[in-house]
CSV table of N, CA and C in Angstrom, one decimal:
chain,number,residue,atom,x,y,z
L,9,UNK,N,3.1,100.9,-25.6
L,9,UNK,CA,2.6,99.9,-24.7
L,9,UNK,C,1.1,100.0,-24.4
L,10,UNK,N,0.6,101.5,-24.2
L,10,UNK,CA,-1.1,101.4,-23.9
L,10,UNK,C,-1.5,101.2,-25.3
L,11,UNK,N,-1.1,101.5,-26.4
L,11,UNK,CA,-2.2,101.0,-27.8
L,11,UNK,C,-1.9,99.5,-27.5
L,12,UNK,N,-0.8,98.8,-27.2
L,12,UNK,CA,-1.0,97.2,-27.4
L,12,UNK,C,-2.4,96.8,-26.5
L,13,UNK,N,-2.0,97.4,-24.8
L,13,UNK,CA,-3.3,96.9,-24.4
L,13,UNK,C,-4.7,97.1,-24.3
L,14,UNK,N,-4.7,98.3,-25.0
L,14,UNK,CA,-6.0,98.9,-25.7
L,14,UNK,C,-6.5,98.2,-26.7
L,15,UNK,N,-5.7,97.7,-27.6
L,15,UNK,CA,-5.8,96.6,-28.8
L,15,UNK,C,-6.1,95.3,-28.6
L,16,UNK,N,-5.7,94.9,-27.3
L,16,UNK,CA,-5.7,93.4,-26.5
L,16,UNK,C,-7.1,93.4,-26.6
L,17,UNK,N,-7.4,94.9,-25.2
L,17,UNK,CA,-9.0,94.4,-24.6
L,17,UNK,C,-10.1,94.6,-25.6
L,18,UNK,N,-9.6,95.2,-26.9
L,18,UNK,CA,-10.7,95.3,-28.0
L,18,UNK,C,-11.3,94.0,-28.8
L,19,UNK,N,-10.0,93.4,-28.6
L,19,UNK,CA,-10.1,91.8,-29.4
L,19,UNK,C,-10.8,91.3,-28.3
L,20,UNK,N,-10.6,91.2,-27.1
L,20,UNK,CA,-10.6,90.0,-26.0
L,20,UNK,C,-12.4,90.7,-25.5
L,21,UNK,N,-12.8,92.0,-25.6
L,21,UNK,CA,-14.1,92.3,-25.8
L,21,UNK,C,-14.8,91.9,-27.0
L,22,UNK,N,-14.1,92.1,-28.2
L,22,UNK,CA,-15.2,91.8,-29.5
L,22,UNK,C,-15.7,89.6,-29.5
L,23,UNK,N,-14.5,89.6,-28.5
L,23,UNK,CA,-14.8,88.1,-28.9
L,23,UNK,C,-15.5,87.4,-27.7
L,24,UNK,N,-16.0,87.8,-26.7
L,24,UNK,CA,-16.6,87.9,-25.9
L,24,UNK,C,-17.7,88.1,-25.6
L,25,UNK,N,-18.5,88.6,-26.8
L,25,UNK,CA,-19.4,89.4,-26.7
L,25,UNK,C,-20.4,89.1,-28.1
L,26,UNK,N,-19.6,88.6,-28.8
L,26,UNK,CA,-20.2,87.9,-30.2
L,26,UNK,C,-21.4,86.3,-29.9
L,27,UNK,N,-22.0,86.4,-29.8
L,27,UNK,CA,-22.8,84.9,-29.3
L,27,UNK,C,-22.7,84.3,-30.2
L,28,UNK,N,-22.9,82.7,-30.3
L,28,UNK,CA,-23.0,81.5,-30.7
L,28,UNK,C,-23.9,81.2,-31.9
L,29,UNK,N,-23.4,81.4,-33.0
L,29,UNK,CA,-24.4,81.2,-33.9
L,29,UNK,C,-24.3,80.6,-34.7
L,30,UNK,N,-25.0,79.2,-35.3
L,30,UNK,CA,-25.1,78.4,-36.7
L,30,UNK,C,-26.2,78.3,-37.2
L,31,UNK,N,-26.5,79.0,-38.2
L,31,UNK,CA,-27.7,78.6,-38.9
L,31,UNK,C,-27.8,78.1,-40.3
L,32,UNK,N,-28.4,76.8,-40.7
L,32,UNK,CA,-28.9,76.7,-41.6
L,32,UNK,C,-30.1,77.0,-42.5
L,33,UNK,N,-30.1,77.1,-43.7
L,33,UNK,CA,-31.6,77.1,-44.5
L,33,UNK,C,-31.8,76.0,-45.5
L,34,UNK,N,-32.5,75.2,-45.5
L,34,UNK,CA,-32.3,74.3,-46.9
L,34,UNK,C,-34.2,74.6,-47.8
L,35,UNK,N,-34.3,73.7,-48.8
L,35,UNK,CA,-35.5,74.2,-49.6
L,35,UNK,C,-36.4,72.9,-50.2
L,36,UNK,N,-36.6,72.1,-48.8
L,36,UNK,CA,-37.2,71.1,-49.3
L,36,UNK,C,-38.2,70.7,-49.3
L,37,UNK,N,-39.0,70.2,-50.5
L,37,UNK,CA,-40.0,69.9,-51.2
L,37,UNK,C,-40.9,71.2,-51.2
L,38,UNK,N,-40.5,72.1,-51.7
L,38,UNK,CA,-41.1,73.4,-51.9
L,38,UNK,C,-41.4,74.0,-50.9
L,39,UNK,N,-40.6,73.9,-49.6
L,39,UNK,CA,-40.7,74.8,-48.9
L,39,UNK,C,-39.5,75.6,-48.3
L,40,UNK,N,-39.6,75.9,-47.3
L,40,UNK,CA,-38.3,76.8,-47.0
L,40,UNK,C,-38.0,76.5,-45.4
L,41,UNK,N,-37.0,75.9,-45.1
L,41,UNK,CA,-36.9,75.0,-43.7
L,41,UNK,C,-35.2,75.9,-43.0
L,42,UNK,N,-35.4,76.7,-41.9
L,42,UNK,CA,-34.5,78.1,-41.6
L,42,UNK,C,-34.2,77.1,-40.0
L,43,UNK,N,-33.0,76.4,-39.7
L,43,UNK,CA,-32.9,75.7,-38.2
L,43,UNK,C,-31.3,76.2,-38.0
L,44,UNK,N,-30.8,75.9,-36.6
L,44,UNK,CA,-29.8,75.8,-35.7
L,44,UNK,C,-29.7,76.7,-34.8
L,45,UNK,N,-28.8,77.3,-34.2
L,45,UNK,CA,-28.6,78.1,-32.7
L,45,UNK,C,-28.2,79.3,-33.1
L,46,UNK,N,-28.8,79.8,-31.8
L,46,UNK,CA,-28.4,81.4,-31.7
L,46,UNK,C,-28.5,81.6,-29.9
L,47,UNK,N,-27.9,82.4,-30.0
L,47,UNK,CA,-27.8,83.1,-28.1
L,47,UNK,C,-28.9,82.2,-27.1
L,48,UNK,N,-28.0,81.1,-27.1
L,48,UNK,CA,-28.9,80.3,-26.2
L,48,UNK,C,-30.1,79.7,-26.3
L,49,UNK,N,-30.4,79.0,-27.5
L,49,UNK,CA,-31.9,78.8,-28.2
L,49,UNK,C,-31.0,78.2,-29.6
L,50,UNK,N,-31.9,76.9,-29.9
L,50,UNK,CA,-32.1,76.3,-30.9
L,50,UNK,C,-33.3,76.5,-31.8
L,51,UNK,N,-33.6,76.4,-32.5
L,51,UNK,CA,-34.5,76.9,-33.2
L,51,UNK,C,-34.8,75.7,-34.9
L,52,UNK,N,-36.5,75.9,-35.1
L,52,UNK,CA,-36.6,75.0,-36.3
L,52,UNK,C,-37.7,75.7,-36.9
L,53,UNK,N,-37.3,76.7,-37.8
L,53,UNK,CA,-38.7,77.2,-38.4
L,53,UNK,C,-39.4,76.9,-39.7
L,54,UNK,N,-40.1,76.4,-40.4
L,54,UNK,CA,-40.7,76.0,-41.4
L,54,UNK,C,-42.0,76.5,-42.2
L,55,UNK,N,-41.6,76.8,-43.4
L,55,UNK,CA,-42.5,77.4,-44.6
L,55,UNK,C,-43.3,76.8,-45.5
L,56,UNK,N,-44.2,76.7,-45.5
L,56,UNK,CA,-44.6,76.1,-47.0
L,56,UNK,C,-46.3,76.9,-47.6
L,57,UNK,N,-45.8,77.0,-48.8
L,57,UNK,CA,-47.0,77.6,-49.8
L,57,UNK,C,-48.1,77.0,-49.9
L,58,UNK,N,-48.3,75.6,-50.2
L,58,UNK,CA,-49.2,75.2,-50.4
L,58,UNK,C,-50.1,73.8,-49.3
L,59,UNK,N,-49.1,73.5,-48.2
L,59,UNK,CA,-49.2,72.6,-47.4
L,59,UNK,C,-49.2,72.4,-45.5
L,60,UNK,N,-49.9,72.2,-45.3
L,60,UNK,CA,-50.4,72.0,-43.4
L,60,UNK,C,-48.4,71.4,-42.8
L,61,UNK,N,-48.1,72.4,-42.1
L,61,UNK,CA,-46.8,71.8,-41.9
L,61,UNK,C,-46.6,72.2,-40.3
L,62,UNK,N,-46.0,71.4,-39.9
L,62,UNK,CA,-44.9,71.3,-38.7
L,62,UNK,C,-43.4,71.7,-38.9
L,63,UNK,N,-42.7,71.9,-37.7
L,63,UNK,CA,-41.6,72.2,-37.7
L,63,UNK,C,-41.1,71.7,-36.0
L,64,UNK,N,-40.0,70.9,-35.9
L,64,UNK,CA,-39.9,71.3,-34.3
L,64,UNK,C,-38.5,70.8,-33.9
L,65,UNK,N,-37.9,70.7,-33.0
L,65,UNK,CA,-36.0,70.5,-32.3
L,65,UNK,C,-36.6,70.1,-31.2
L,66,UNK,N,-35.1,69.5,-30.7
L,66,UNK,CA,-35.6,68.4,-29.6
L,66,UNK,C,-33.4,68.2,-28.5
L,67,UNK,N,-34.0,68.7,-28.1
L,67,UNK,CA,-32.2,68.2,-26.8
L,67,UNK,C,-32.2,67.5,-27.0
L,68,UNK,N,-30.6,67.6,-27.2
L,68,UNK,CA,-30.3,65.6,-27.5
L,68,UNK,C,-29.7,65.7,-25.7
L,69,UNK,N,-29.6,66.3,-25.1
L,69,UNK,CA,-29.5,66.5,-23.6
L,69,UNK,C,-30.5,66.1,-22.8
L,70,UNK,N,-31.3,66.6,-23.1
L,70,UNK,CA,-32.4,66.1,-21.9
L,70,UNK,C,-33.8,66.1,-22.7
L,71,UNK,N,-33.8,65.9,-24.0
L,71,UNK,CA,-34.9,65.4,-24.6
L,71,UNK,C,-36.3,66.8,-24.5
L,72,UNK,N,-35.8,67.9,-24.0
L,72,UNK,CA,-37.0,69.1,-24.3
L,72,UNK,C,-37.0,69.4,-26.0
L,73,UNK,N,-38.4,69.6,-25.9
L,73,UNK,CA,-38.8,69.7,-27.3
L,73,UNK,C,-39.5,71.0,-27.7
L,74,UNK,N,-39.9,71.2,-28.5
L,74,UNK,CA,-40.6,72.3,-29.2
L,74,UNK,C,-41.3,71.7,-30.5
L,75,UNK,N,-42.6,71.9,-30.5
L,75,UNK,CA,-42.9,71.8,-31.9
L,75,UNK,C,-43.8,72.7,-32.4
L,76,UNK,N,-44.1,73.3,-33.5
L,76,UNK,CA,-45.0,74.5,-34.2
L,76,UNK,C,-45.2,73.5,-35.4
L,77,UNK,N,-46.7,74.3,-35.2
L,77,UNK,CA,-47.3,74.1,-36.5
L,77,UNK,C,-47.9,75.3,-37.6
L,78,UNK,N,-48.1,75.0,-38.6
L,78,UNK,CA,-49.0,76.1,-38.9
L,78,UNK,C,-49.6,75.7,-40.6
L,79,UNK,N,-50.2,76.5,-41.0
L,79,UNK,CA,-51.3,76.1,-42.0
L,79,UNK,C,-50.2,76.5,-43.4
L,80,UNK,N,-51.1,76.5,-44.5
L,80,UNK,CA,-50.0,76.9,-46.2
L,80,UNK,C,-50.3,78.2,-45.9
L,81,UNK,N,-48.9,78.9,-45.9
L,81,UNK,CA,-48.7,80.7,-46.1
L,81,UNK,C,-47.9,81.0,-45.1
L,82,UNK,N,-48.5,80.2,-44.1
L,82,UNK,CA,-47.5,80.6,-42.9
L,82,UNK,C,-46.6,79.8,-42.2
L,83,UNK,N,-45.5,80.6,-41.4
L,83,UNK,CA,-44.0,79.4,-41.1
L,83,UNK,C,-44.4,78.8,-39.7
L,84,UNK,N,-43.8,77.7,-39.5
L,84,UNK,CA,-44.2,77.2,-38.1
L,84,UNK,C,-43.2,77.5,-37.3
L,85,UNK,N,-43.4,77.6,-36.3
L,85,UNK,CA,-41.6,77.9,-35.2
L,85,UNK,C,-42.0,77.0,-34.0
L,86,UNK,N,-40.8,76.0,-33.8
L,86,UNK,CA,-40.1,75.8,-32.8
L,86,UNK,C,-38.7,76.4,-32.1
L,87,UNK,N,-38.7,76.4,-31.1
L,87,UNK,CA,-38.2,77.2,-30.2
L,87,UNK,C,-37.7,76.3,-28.8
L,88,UNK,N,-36.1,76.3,-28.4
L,88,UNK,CA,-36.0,75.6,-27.2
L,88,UNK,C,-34.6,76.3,-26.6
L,89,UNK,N,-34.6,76.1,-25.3
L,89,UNK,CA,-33.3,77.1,-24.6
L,89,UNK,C,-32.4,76.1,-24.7
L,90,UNK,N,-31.8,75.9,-25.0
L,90,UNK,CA,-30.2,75.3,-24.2
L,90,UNK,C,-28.9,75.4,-24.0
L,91,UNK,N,-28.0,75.1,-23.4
L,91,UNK,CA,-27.1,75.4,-22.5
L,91,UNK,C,-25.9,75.8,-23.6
L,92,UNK,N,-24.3,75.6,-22.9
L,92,UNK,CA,-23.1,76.1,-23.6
L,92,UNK,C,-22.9,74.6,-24.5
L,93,UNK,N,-22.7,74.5,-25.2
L,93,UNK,CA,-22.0,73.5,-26.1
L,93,UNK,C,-23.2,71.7,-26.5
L,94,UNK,N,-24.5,72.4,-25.7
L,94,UNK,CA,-25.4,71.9,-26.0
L,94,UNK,C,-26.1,70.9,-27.7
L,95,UNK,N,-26.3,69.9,-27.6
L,95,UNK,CA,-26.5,69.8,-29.0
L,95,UNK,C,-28.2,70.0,-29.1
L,96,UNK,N,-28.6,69.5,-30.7
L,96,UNK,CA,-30.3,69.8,-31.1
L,96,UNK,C,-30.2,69.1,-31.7
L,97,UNK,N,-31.7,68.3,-32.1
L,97,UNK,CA,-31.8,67.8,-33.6
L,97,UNK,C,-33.1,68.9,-34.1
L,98,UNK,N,-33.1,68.8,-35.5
L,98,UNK,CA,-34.0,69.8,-35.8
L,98,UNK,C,-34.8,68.7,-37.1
L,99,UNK,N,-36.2,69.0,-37.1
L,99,UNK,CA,-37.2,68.3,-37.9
L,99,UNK,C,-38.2,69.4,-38.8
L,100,UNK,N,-38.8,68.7,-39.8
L,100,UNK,CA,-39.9,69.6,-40.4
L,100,UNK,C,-40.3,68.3,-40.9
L,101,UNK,N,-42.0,68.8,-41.3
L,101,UNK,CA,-42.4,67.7,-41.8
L,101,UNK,C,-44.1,68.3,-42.3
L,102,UNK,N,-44.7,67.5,-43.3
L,102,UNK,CA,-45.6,67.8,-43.8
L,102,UNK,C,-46.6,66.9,-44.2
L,103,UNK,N,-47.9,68.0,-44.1
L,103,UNK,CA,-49.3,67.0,-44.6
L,103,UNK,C,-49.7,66.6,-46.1
């Protein structure tokens, strides 16, 4: 009987304790575009080799935004908090 509830609160701790995470990566038009949620933050980061780029997410909740930018070599980061079951949209975009 105490391994069952030893066994209980291991599961009911491991799953508890795991945060919220989806992330995608896609690869477009020669760059490298890394977005979705983690521990409370949405996120939209963007790469590109040769080109002046943005990157940014936006609450579909209350419309807060983040946008980064950055030059060819380096990634741009947006960054925004939001809540439990909160949604995002996520963008990149280039010069």
């Amino acid at each position: 009987m105490k391994k069952s509830f030893a066994l209980l609160g291991a599961v009911l701790t491991m799953f508890t304790v795991i945060p919220t995470v989806a992330a995608w990566t896609q690869y477009p038009d020669g760059g490298v575009w890394a977005y979705g949620y983690r521990s409370g933050e949405a996120y939209s980061n963007y790469y590109h080799g040769k080109k002046y780029h943005y990157s940014s997410v936006i609450s579909r909740k209350d419309a807060d935004s983040s946008r980064g930018e950055a030059e060819a070599t380096k990634t741009s980061y947006a960054t925004i908090k939001i809540g439990k079951d909160e949604k995002a949209a996520f963008y990149y975009d280039y010069d």
